[in-house]
Tab-separated table of N, CA, C and O in Angstrom:
chain	number	residue	atom	x	y	z
A	1	MET	N	0.845	13.594	13.356
A	1	MET	CA	0.174	14.685	13.851
A	1	MET	C	-1.208	14.628	13.832
A	1	MET	O	-1.650	14.193	12.527
A	2	THR	N	-1.940	14.950	14.654
A	2	THR	CA	-3.507	14.869	14.594
A	2	THR	C	-4.163	16.376	14.899
A	2	THR	O	-3.670	17.028	15.740
A	3	PHE	N	-5.003	16.715	13.762
A	3	PHE	CA	-5.653	18.100	14.123
A	3	PHE	C	-6.934	17.668	15.040
A	3	PHE	O	-7.633	16.734	15.024
A	4	THR	N	-7.096	18.814	16.000
A	4	THR	CA	-8.295	18.832	16.696
A	4	THR	C	-9.362	19.123	15.756
A	4	THR	O	-9.274	19.642	14.514
A	5	ASP	N	-10.643	18.962	16.195
A	5	ASP	CA	-11.835	19.211	15.396
A	5	ASP	C	-11.904	20.697	15.115
A	5	ASP	O	-12.234	21.094	14.043
A	6	ASP	N	-11.597	21.577	16.056
A	6	ASP	CA	-11.604	22.944	15.737
A	6	ASP	C	-10.521	23.451	14.776
A	6	ASP	O	-10.877	24.351	13.903
A	7	GLN	N	-9.453	22.945	14.765
A	7	GLN	CA	-8.362	23.186	13.757
A	7	GLN	C	-8.752	22.702	12.539
A	7	GLN	O	-8.731	23.247	11.363
A	8	GLN	N	-9.450	21.475	12.356
A	8	GLN	CA	-9.929	20.861	11.068
A	8	GLN	C	-10.880	21.948	10.554
A	8	GLN	O	-11.094	22.211	9.357
A	9	LYS	N	-11.947	22.253	11.277
A	9	LYS	CA	-12.981	23.147	11.000
A	9	LYS	C	-12.562	24.475	10.603
A	9	LYS	O	-13.057	24.917	9.624
A	10	ALA	N	-11.615	24.899	11.210
A	10	ALA	CA	-11.050	26.413	10.709
A	10	ALA	C	-10.120	26.321	9.444
A	10	ALA	O	-10.235	27.198	8.764
A	11	GLN	N	-9.354	25.261	9.302
A	11	GLN	CA	-8.661	25.045	8.040
A	11	GLN	C	-8.740	23.567	7.491
A	11	GLN	O	-7.904	22.877	7.465
A	12	PRO	N	-9.815	23.548	6.871
A	12	PRO	CA	-10.122	22.057	6.239
A	12	PRO	C	-9.186	21.639	5.337
A	12	PRO	O	-9.272	20.211	5.037
A	13	LEU	N	-8.709	22.447	4.650
A	13	LEU	CA	-7.788	21.918	3.280
A	13	LEU	C	-6.304	22.011	3.856
A	13	LEU	O	-5.591	21.678	2.948
A	14	LEU	N	-5.856	22.393	5.094
A	14	LEU	CA	-4.399	22.429	5.449
A	14	LEU	C	-3.759	20.984	5.528
A	14	LEU	O	-2.695	20.695	4.777
A	15	GLU	N	-4.461	20.121	6.081
A	15	GLU	CA	-3.706	18.798	6.405
A	15	GLU	C	-3.355	18.162	5.105
A	15	GLU	O	-2.259	17.540	5.041
A	16	GLN	N	-4.389	17.962	4.097
A	16	GLN	CA	-4.119	17.226	2.939
A	16	GLN	C	-3.573	18.013	1.832
A	16	GLN	O	-2.642	17.286	0.945
A	17	HIS	N	-3.777	19.182	1.697
A	17	HIS	CA	-3.349	19.904	0.495
A	17	HIS	C	-2.515	21.127	0.822
A	17	HIS	O	-1.977	21.793	-0.188
A	18	GLY	N	-2.031	21.393	1.854
A	18	GLY	CA	-1.177	22.574	2.187
A	18	GLY	C	-1.956	23.879	1.890
A	18	GLY	O	-1.154	24.749	1.548
A	19	ILE	N	-3.202	23.953	1.916
A	19	ILE	CA	-3.901	25.396	1.599
A	19	ILE	C	-4.507	25.884	2.867
A	19	ILE	O	-5.055	25.273	3.672
A	20	ILE	N	-4.017	27.171	2.944
A	20	ILE	CA	-4.381	27.945	4.327
A	20	ILE	C	-5.434	29.032	3.684
A	20	ILE	O	-5.290	29.752	2.711
A	21	ILE	N	-6.636	29.171	4.304
A	21	ILE	CA	-7.949	29.923	4.051
A	21	ILE	C	-7.724	31.075	5.019
A	21	ILE	O	-8.038	30.868	6.326
A	22	ALA	N	-7.566	32.259	4.631
A	22	ALA	CA	-7.465	33.543	5.352
A	22	ALA	C	-9.097	33.683	5.831
A	22	ALA	O	-9.765	33.849	4.924
A	23	PRO	N	-9.256	33.926	7.044
A	23	PRO	CA	-10.615	34.388	7.491
A	23	PRO	C	-10.987	35.541	6.876
A	23	PRO	O	-10.152	36.527	6.495
A	24	GLU	N	-12.282	36.067	6.756
A	24	GLU	CA	-12.901	37.091	6.318
A	24	GLU	C	-12.172	38.518	6.716
A	24	GLU	O	-11.984	39.396	6.099
A	25	GLU	N	-12.052	38.539	8.051
A	25	GLU	CA	-11.654	39.664	8.574
A	25	GLU	C	-10.303	39.330	9.570
A	25	GLU	O	-10.193	38.541	10.142
A	26	ILE	N	-9.279	40.364	9.364
A	26	ILE	CA	-8.152	39.972	10.063
A	26	ILE	C	-7.940	40.684	11.329
A	26	ILE	O	-8.475	41.982	11.525
A	27	ASN	N	-7.924	39.923	12.513
A	27	ASN	CA	-7.737	40.451	13.984
A	27	ASN	C	-6.948	39.699	14.742
A	27	ASN	O	-6.190	38.634	14.138
A	28	HIS	N	-6.855	39.725	15.922
A	28	HIS	CA	-5.975	39.112	16.763
A	28	HIS	C	-6.353	37.513	16.667
A	28	HIS	O	-5.478	36.703	16.683
A	29	ASP	N	-7.395	37.143	16.799
A	29	ASP	CA	-7.756	35.641	16.515
A	29	ASP	C	-7.441	35.123	15.110
A	29	ASP	O	-6.946	33.898	15.339
A	30	THR	N	-7.491	35.636	14.099
A	30	THR	CA	-6.862	35.549	12.872
A	30	THR	C	-5.473	35.378	13.032
A	30	THR	O	-4.780	34.440	12.388
A	31	TYR	N	-4.743	36.322	13.821
A	31	TYR	CA	-3.307	36.126	13.680
A	31	TYR	C	-2.866	34.897	14.328
A	31	TYR	O	-1.970	34.104	14.047
A	32	ILE	N	-3.575	34.435	15.432
A	32	ILE	CA	-3.386	33.181	16.194
A	32	ILE	C	-3.664	32.011	15.193
A	32	ILE	O	-2.896	31.095	15.000
A	33	GLU	N	-4.714	32.177	14.684
A	33	GLU	CA	-5.018	30.795	13.691
A	33	GLU	C	-4.142	30.606	12.685
A	33	GLU	O	-3.521	29.602	12.432
A	34	LEU	N	-3.778	31.793	11.938
A	34	LEU	CA	-2.866	31.682	10.835
A	34	LEU	C	-1.471	31.332	11.352
A	34	LEU	O	-0.587	30.599	10.618
A	35	SER	N	-1.122	31.763	12.400
A	35	SER	CA	0.231	31.440	13.053
A	35	SER	C	0.359	29.942	13.186
A	35	SER	O	1.539	29.316	12.806
A	36	TRP	N	-0.694	29.374	13.744
A	36	TRP	CA	-0.425	28.046	13.747
A	36	TRP	C	-0.737	27.118	12.706
A	36	TRP	O	-0.155	26.169	12.347
A	37	ALA	N	-1.517	27.707	11.801
A	37	ALA	CA	-1.687	27.172	10.388
A	37	ALA	C	-0.469	26.961	9.508
A	37	ALA	O	-0.244	26.117	8.886
A	38	LEU	N	0.318	28.281	9.586
A	38	LEU	CA	1.690	28.297	8.783
A	38	LEU	C	2.820	27.429	9.391
A	38	LEU	O	3.245	26.650	8.734
A	39	ARG	N	2.604	27.157	10.835
A	39	ARG	CA	3.514	26.259	11.341
A	39	ARG	C	3.294	24.941	11.208
A	39	ARG	O	4.211	23.985	10.825
A	40	ILE	N	1.995	24.362	11.228
A	40	ILE	CA	1.663	23.127	11.030
A	40	ILE	C	1.731	22.727	9.564
A	40	ILE	O	2.137	21.694	9.144
A	41	GLY	N	1.227	23.675	8.686
A	41	GLY	CA	1.276	23.581	7.294
A	41	GLY	C	2.747	23.270	6.913
A	41	GLY	O	2.929	22.366	6.159
A	42	ARG	N	3.692	24.030	7.293
A	42	ARG	CA	5.124	23.690	6.922
A	42	ARG	C	5.619	22.438	7.312
A	42	ARG	O	6.457	21.534	6.785
A	43	GLU	N	5.000	21.912	8.772
A	43	GLU	CA	5.541	20.761	9.203
A	43	GLU	C	4.869	19.547	8.501
A	43	GLU	O	5.726	18.509	8.253
A	44	LEU	N	3.678	19.586	7.905
A	44	LEU	CA	3.269	18.577	7.332
A	44	LEU	C	3.457	18.557	5.711
A	44	LEU	O	3.537	17.544	5.091
A	45	HIS	N	4.040	19.798	5.334
A	45	HIS	CA	4.365	19.907	3.734
A	45	HIS	C	5.577	20.661	3.772
A	45	HIS	O	5.747	21.882	3.161
A	46	PRO	N	6.927	20.141	4.052
A	46	PRO	CA	8.029	20.707	4.246
A	46	PRO	C	8.706	21.212	3.001
A	46	PRO	O	9.214	22.286	2.944
A	47	ALA	N	8.356	20.465	1.829
A	47	ALA	CA	9.085	20.978	0.649
A	47	ALA	C	8.071	21.799	-0.391
A	47	ALA	O	8.723	22.597	-1.284
A	48	GLN	N	6.926	21.627	-0.372
A	48	GLN	CA	5.926	22.173	-1.163
A	48	GLN	C	5.599	23.685	-0.740
A	48	GLN	O	5.591	23.857	0.282
A	49	PRO	N	5.243	24.398	-1.856
A	49	PRO	CA	4.805	25.818	-1.434
A	49	PRO	C	3.447	25.490	-0.698
A	49	PRO	O	2.658	24.941	-1.373
A	50	LEU	N	3.108	26.286	0.328
A	50	LEU	CA	1.808	26.197	0.892
A	50	LEU	C	0.895	27.274	-0.022
A	50	LEU	O	1.559	28.225	-0.508
A	51	GLU	N	-0.211	27.203	-0.111
A	51	GLU	CA	-1.095	28.020	-0.696
A	51	GLU	C	-1.996	28.936	0.243
A	51	GLU	O	-2.823	28.124	1.000
A	52	PHE	N	-1.696	30.200	0.276
A	52	PHE	CA	-2.535	31.105	1.077
A	52	PHE	C	-3.634	31.691	0.292
A	52	PHE	O	-3.317	32.571	-0.643
A	53	ARG	N	-4.974	31.321	0.609
A	53	ARG	CA	-6.114	31.894	-0.226
A	53	ARG	C	-6.658	32.951	0.601
A	53	ARG	O	-7.068	33.020	1.772
A	54	CYS	N	-6.381	34.233	-0.141
A	54	CYS	CA	-6.871	35.529	0.447
A	54	CYS	C	-8.399	35.925	-0.200
A	54	CYS	O	-8.392	36.007	-1.542
A	55	CYS	N	-9.414	36.165	0.482
A	55	CYS	CA	-10.600	36.745	0.051
A	55	CYS	C	-11.133	37.691	1.375
A	55	CYS	O	-11.575	36.769	2.204
A	56	GLY	N	-11.246	38.681	1.410
A	56	GLY	CA	-11.738	39.318	2.577
A	56	GLY	C	-11.767	41.038	2.446
A	56	GLY	O	-10.665	41.441	1.518
A	57	VAL	N	-12.115	41.710	3.320
A	57	VAL	CA	-12.115	43.205	3.338
A	57	VAL	C	-11.068	43.734	4.391
A	57	VAL	O	-11.060	44.745	4.325
A	58	GLY	N	-10.238	43.023	4.978
A	58	GLY	CA	-9.313	43.510	5.730
A	58	GLY	C	-9.526	43.233	7.335
A	58	GLY	O	-9.952	42.374	7.695
A	59	GLY	N	-9.037	44.500	8.043
A	59	GLY	CA	-9.404	44.339	9.489
A	59	GLY	C	-8.147	45.276	10.032
A	59	GLY	O	-7.795	46.229	9.636
A	60	GLU	N	-7.642	44.644	11.058
A	60	GLU	CA	-6.403	45.473	11.761
A	60	GLU	C	-5.147	45.221	11.039
A	60	GLU	O	-4.452	44.234	10.923
A	61	SER	N	-4.808	46.446	10.744
A	61	SER	CA	-3.444	46.443	10.009
A	61	SER	C	-2.229	45.926	10.807
A	61	SER	O	-1.346	45.253	10.088
A	62	SER	N	-2.214	46.094	11.985
A	62	SER	CA	-1.030	45.564	12.763
A	62	SER	C	-1.001	44.095	12.813
A	62	SER	O	0.279	43.551	12.769
A	63	ARG	N	-2.178	43.465	12.711
A	63	ARG	CA	-2.035	41.991	12.718
A	63	ARG	C	-1.871	41.582	11.269
A	63	ARG	O	-1.027	40.404	11.157
A	64	SER	N	-2.138	42.327	10.233
A	64	SER	CA	-1.889	41.820	8.910
A	64	SER	C	-0.417	42.053	8.473
A	64	SER	O	0.015	41.066	7.968
A	65	PHE	N	0.197	43.072	9.288
A	65	PHE	CA	1.598	43.114	9.136
A	65	PHE	C	2.325	41.951	9.754
A	65	PHE	O	3.474	41.697	9.295
A	66	ALA	N	1.980	41.580	11.073
A	66	ALA	CA	2.543	40.500	11.643
A	66	ALA	C	2.390	39.099	10.726
A	66	ALA	O	3.392	38.532	10.937
A	67	ILE	N	1.199	38.978	10.245
A	67	ILE	CA	1.174	37.868	9.300
A	67	ILE	C	1.802	38.106	8.272
A	67	ILE	O	2.498	36.936	7.840
A	68	TYR	N	2.039	39.068	7.490
A	68	TYR	CA	2.995	39.255	6.456
A	68	TYR	C	4.452	38.903	6.758
A	68	TYR	O	4.940	38.247	6.034
A	69	ASP	N	4.677	39.240	8.160
A	69	ASP	CA	6.174	38.951	8.565
A	69	ASP	C	6.433	37.383	8.661
A	69	ASP	O	7.437	36.761	8.242
A	70	LEU	N	5.471	36.541	9.107
A	70	LEU	CA	5.257	35.183	9.214
A	70	LEU	C	5.513	34.584	7.704
A	70	LEU	O	6.108	33.508	7.501
A	71	VAL	N	4.597	35.188	6.765
A	71	VAL	CA	4.760	34.555	5.495
A	71	VAL	C	6.013	34.735	5.012
A	71	VAL	O	6.578	33.956	4.198
A	72	GLN	N	6.786	36.016	5.015
A	72	GLN	CA	8.021	36.379	4.670
A	72	GLN	C	8.994	35.403	5.130
A	72	GLN	O	10.187	34.879	4.536
A	73	GLN	N	8.919	35.233	6.667
A	73	GLN	CA	9.996	34.254	7.062
A	73	GLN	C	9.854	32.792	6.494
A	73	GLN	O	10.916	32.356	6.335
A	74	ASP	N	8.633	32.467	6.229
A	74	ASP	CA	8.461	31.088	5.638
A	74	ASP	C	9.185	30.988	4.145
A	74	ASP	O	10.111	30.397	3.808
A	75	GLY	N	8.972	32.143	3.491
A	75	GLY	CA	9.544	32.214	2.048
A	75	GLY	C	9.091	31.240	1.128
A	75	GLY	O	9.571	31.249	-0.128
A	76	ASN	N	8.068	30.444	1.149
A	76	ASN	CA	7.684	29.475	0.219
A	76	ASN	C	6.147	29.247	0.279
A	76	ASN	O	5.413	28.093	0.385
A	77	ILE	N	5.541	30.460	0.065
A	77	ILE	CA	4.161	30.422	0.329
A	77	ILE	C	3.527	31.180	-0.968
A	77	ILE	O	3.940	32.348	-1.381
A	78	ASP	N	2.597	30.540	-1.682
A	78	ASP	CA	2.050	31.155	-2.689
A	78	ASP	C	0.773	31.968	-2.405
A	78	ASP	O	-0.043	31.459	-1.710
A	79	GLY	N	0.482	33.220	-2.679
A	79	GLY	CA	-0.766	33.917	-2.568
A	79	GLY	C	-1.641	33.778	-3.617
A	79	GLY	O	-1.404	34.042	-4.793
A	80	ILE	N	-2.924	33.413	-3.196
A	80	ILE	CA	-3.887	33.274	-4.314
A	80	ILE	C	-5.015	34.452	-4.135
A	80	ILE	O	-5.693	34.242	-2.860
A	81	ALA	N	-5.327	35.106	-4.825
A	81	ALA	CA	-6.168	36.350	-4.739
A	81	ALA	C	-7.440	35.737	-5.319
A	81	ALA	O	-7.581	35.382	-6.514
A	82	LEU	N	-8.657	35.613	-4.558
A	82	LEU	CA	-9.901	35.381	-5.048
A	82	LEU	C	-10.933	36.239	-4.610
A	82	LEU	O	-10.876	36.677	-3.316
A	83	GLY	N	-11.870	36.853	-5.488
A	83	GLY	CA	-13.015	37.731	-5.018
A	83	GLY	C	-12.185	38.993	-4.772
A	83	GLY	O	-11.223	39.418	-5.385
A	84	ARG	N	-12.845	39.575	-3.552
A	84	ARG	CA	-12.311	40.853	-3.354
A	84	ARG	C	-11.095	40.583	-2.081
A	84	ARG	O	-11.401	40.031	-1.279
A	85	VAL	N	-9.803	41.277	-2.531
A	85	VAL	CA	-8.836	41.067	-1.574
A	85	VAL	C	-8.497	42.561	-1.263
A	85	VAL	O	-7.763	43.362	-2.019
A	86	SER	N	-8.962	43.081	-0.008
A	86	SER	CA	-8.814	44.579	0.301
A	86	SER	C	-8.046	44.681	1.771
A	86	SER	O	-8.013	43.699	2.554
A	87	SER	N	-7.389	45.851	1.953
A	87	SER	CA	-6.600	46.258	3.085
A	87	SER	C	-6.014	45.244	3.548
A	87	SER	O	-4.884	44.880	2.969
A	88	GLY	N	-6.085	44.728	4.805
A	88	GLY	CA	-5.101	43.769	5.336
A	88	GLY	C	-4.921	42.574	4.480
A	88	GLY	O	-3.614	41.852	4.674
A	89	HIS	N	-5.895	41.998	3.726
A	89	HIS	CA	-5.793	40.867	2.969
A	89	HIS	C	-4.634	40.978	1.906
A	89	HIS	O	-3.845	40.303	1.681
A	90	SER	N	-4.857	42.366	1.442
A	90	SER	CA	-3.924	42.738	0.323
A	90	SER	C	-2.460	42.737	0.803
A	90	SER	O	-1.503	42.454	-0.005
A	91	ILE	N	-2.233	43.201	2.081
A	91	ILE	CA	-0.940	43.170	2.642
A	91	ILE	C	-0.334	41.778	2.767
A	91	ILE	O	0.763	41.613	2.541
A	92	ILE	N	-1.252	40.954	3.378
A	92	ILE	CA	-0.769	39.585	3.380
A	92	ILE	C	-0.357	38.837	2.166
A	92	ILE	O	0.655	38.176	2.010
A	93	TRP	N	-1.479	39.067	1.286
A	93	TRP	CA	-1.101	38.419	-0.219
A	93	TRP	C	0.228	39.212	-0.774
A	93	TRP	O	0.854	38.301	-1.395
A	94	SER	N	0.472	40.390	-0.481
A	94	SER	CA	1.579	40.876	-1.230
A	94	SER	C	3.066	40.461	-0.693
A	94	SER	O	4.001	40.293	-1.172
A	95	GLY	N	2.891	39.738	0.568
A	95	GLY	CA	4.004	39.273	1.228
A	95	GLY	C	4.383	37.709	0.727
A	95	GLY	O	5.457	37.285	1.105
A	96	CYS	N	3.524	37.081	0.191
A	96	CYS	CA	3.774	35.949	-0.420
A	96	CYS	C	4.879	35.763	-1.556
A	96	CYS	O	4.807	36.805	-2.451
A	97	ASN	N	5.511	34.711	-1.697
A	97	ASN	CA	6.668	34.465	-2.552
A	97	ASN	C	6.176	34.547	-3.943
A	97	ASN	O	6.659	35.412	-4.694
A	98	ARG	N	5.119	33.876	-4.223
A	98	ARG	CA	4.645	34.067	-5.580
A	98	ARG	C	3.102	34.698	-5.455
A	98	ARG	O	2.376	34.123	-4.385
A	99	ARG	N	2.536	35.459	-6.430
A	99	ARG	CA	1.219	35.969	-6.277
A	99	ARG	C	0.483	35.646	-7.505
A	99	ARG	O	0.942	35.950	-8.659
A	100	PHE	N	-0.743	35.132	-7.275
A	100	PHE	CA	-1.654	34.798	-8.431
A	100	PHE	C	-2.996	35.602	-8.095
A	100	PHE	O	-3.476	35.525	-7.071
A	101	VAL	N	-3.530	35.795	-9.331
A	101	VAL	CA	-4.924	36.464	-9.157
A	101	VAL	C	-5.829	35.902	-10.062
A	101	VAL	O	-5.492	35.765	-11.271
A	102	TYR	N	-6.953	35.436	-9.833
A	102	TYR	CA	-7.866	34.861	-10.575
A	102	TYR	C	-8.498	35.979	-11.414
A	102	TYR	O	-8.651	37.220	-11.088
A	103	PRO	N	-9.136	35.531	-12.449
A	103	PRO	CA	-9.759	36.638	-13.404
A	103	PRO	C	-10.623	37.757	-12.764
A	103	PRO	O	-10.746	38.960	-13.097
A	104	THR	N	-11.380	37.291	-11.760
A	104	THR	CA	-12.604	37.858	-11.374
A	104	THR	C	-12.163	38.584	-9.920
A	104	THR	O	-12.968	39.255	-9.448
A	105	ALA	N	-10.979	38.137	-9.396
A	105	ALA	CA	-10.405	38.958	-8.320
A	105	ALA	C	-10.080	40.521	-8.466
A	105	ALA	O	-9.831	41.008	-9.519
A	106	MET	N	-10.062	41.102	-7.275
A	106	MET	CA	-10.147	42.608	-7.101
A	106	MET	C	-9.250	42.824	-5.838
A	106	MET	O	-9.464	42.590	-4.703
A	107	VAL	N	-7.747	43.419	-6.256
A	107	VAL	CA	-6.940	43.471	-5.083
A	107	VAL	C	-6.889	45.117	-4.784
A	107	VAL	O	-6.597	45.780	-5.896
A	108	SER	N	-7.094	45.406	-3.755
A	108	SER	CA	-7.236	46.706	-3.520
A	108	SER	C	-6.588	47.329	-2.213
A	108	SER	O	-6.650	46.618	-1.042
A	109	VAL	N	-6.164	48.594	-2.155
A	109	VAL	CA	-5.707	49.149	-0.685
A	109	VAL	C	-6.333	50.450	-0.520
A	109	VAL	O	-7.086	50.989	-1.337
A	110	HIS	N	-6.175	51.167	0.543
A	110	HIS	CA	-6.807	52.159	0.995
A	110	HIS	C	-6.060	53.414	0.151
A	110	HIS	O	-4.962	53.350	-0.365
A	111	GLN	N	-6.705	54.684	0.191
A	111	GLN	CA	-6.159	55.738	-0.510
A	111	GLN	C	-4.974	56.255	0.074
A	111	GLN	O	-4.816	56.202	1.095
Protein backbone atom coordinates (compact mmCIF):
# COMPACT_ATOMS: atom_id res chain seq x y z
CA MET A 1 0.00 0.00 0.00
CA THR A 2 1.29 3.44 -0.93
CA PHE A 3 0.18 6.65 0.74
CA THR A 4 -0.53 9.70 -1.37
CA ASP A 5 1.32 12.88 -0.45
CA ASP A 6 -1.94 14.34 0.94
CA GLN A 7 -2.56 11.27 3.09
CA GLN A 8 1.02 11.31 4.37
CA LYS A 9 0.70 15.01 5.22
CA ALA A 10 -2.67 14.53 6.97
CA GLN A 11 -1.57 11.47 8.98
CA PRO A 12 2.25 11.43 9.14
CA LEU A 13 2.51 8.78 11.90
CA LEU A 14 -0.06 6.28 10.63
CA GLU A 15 1.96 4.26 8.15
CA GLN A 16 4.94 3.44 10.36
CA HIS A 17 3.49 3.66 13.88
CA GLY A 18 -0.28 3.15 13.71
CA ILE A 19 -0.93 6.59 15.21
CA ILE A 20 -3.93 8.60 14.05
CA ILE A 21 -3.97 12.30 14.87
CA ALA A 22 -7.42 13.87 15.16
CA PRO A 23 -7.62 17.30 13.47
CA GLU A 24 -8.28 20.34 15.69
CA GLU A 25 -11.93 20.66 14.67
CA ILE A 26 -14.35 17.84 13.91
CA ASN A 27 -16.36 18.39 10.70
CA HIS A 28 -17.31 16.46 7.58
CA ASP A 29 -13.77 16.60 6.14
CA THR A 30 -12.48 15.25 9.46
CA TYR A 31 -15.00 12.40 9.26
CA ILE A 32 -13.74 11.49 5.79
CA GLU A 33 -10.07 11.73 6.82
CA LEU A 34 -10.50 9.66 9.96
CA SER A 35 -12.63 7.09 8.12
CA TRP A 36 -9.84 6.32 5.66
CA ALA A 37 -7.18 6.59 8.40
CA LEU A 38 -8.95 3.98 10.53
CA ARG A 39 -9.39 1.68 7.55
CA ILE A 40 -5.81 1.99 6.31
CA GLY A 41 -4.39 1.88 9.83
CA ARG A 42 -6.13 -1.40 10.52
CA GLU A 43 -4.96 -2.86 7.21
CA LEU A 44 -1.34 -1.86 7.90
CA HIS A 45 -1.40 -2.86 11.58
CA PRO A 46 -3.91 -5.72 11.85
CA ALA A 47 -3.01 -6.99 15.33
CA GLN A 48 -1.76 -4.00 17.28
CA PRO A 49 -3.98 -1.37 18.89
CA LEU A 50 -4.10 1.80 16.84
CA GLU A 51 -3.35 4.96 18.82
CA PHE A 52 -5.88 7.76 18.42
CA ARG A 53 -4.43 11.09 19.61
CA CYS A 54 -7.10 13.60 20.60
CA CYS A 55 -6.41 17.29 21.19
CA GLY A 56 -9.00 19.82 20.09
CA VAL A 57 -12.03 21.92 20.89
CA GLY A 58 -14.69 19.78 19.17
CA GLY A 59 -16.90 20.72 16.26
CA GLU A 60 -19.93 19.01 14.73
CA SER A 61 -21.35 16.52 17.22
CA SER A 62 -23.05 14.41 14.51
CA ARG A 63 -19.66 13.77 12.90
CA SER A 64 -18.09 13.06 16.30
CA PHE A 65 -20.70 10.38 17.00
CA ALA A 66 -20.14 8.87 13.53
CA ILE A 67 -16.39 8.63 14.23
CA TYR A 68 -17.20 7.22 17.69
CA ASP A 69 -19.18 4.44 15.97
CA LEU A 70 -16.24 3.65 13.67
CA VAL A 71 -13.87 3.49 16.65
CA GLN A 72 -16.28 1.19 18.50
CA GLN A 73 -16.64 -1.02 15.43
CA ASP A 74 -12.88 -1.53 15.28
CA GLY A 75 -12.66 -2.25 19.01
CA ASN A 76 -8.85 -2.12 19.26
CA ILE A 77 -8.04 1.57 19.47
CA ASP A 78 -6.30 3.35 22.35
CA GLY A 79 -7.44 6.92 22.98
CA ILE A 80 -4.72 9.32 24.07
CA ALA A 81 -5.84 12.64 25.59
CA LEU A 82 -3.29 15.40 25.07
CA GLY A 83 -3.80 19.06 25.96
CA ARG A 84 -7.44 20.16 25.76
CA VAL A 85 -9.87 17.43 24.70
CA SER A 86 -13.26 19.10 24.50
CA SER A 87 -16.72 18.46 23.12
CA GLY A 88 -16.52 16.28 19.98
CA HIS A 89 -12.98 15.21 20.75
CA SER A 90 -14.08 13.89 24.14
CA ILE A 91 -16.87 11.93 22.43
CA ILE A 92 -14.39 10.22 20.11
CA TRP A 93 -11.87 9.65 22.91
CA SER A 94 -14.56 8.04 25.09
CA GLY A 95 -15.28 5.50 22.33
CA CYS A 96 -11.78 4.06 22.44
CA ASN A 97 -11.22 0.62 23.93
CA ARG A 98 -8.55 1.89 26.34
CA ARG A 99 -8.22 5.55 27.31
CA PHE A 100 -5.16 7.37 28.58
CA VAL A 101 -4.81 10.94 29.84
CA TYR A 102 -1.53 12.81 29.97
CA PRO A 103 -0.88 14.69 33.25
CA THR A 104 -1.56 18.12 31.76
CA ALA A 105 -4.54 17.04 29.62
CA MET A 106 -8.06 18.27 30.29
CA VAL A 107 -11.10 16.29 29.13
CA SER A 108 -14.33 18.28 29.12
CA VAL A 109 -17.86 18.23 27.75
CA HIS A 110 -20.63 20.81 27.60
CA GLN A 111 -22.87 21.57 30.57
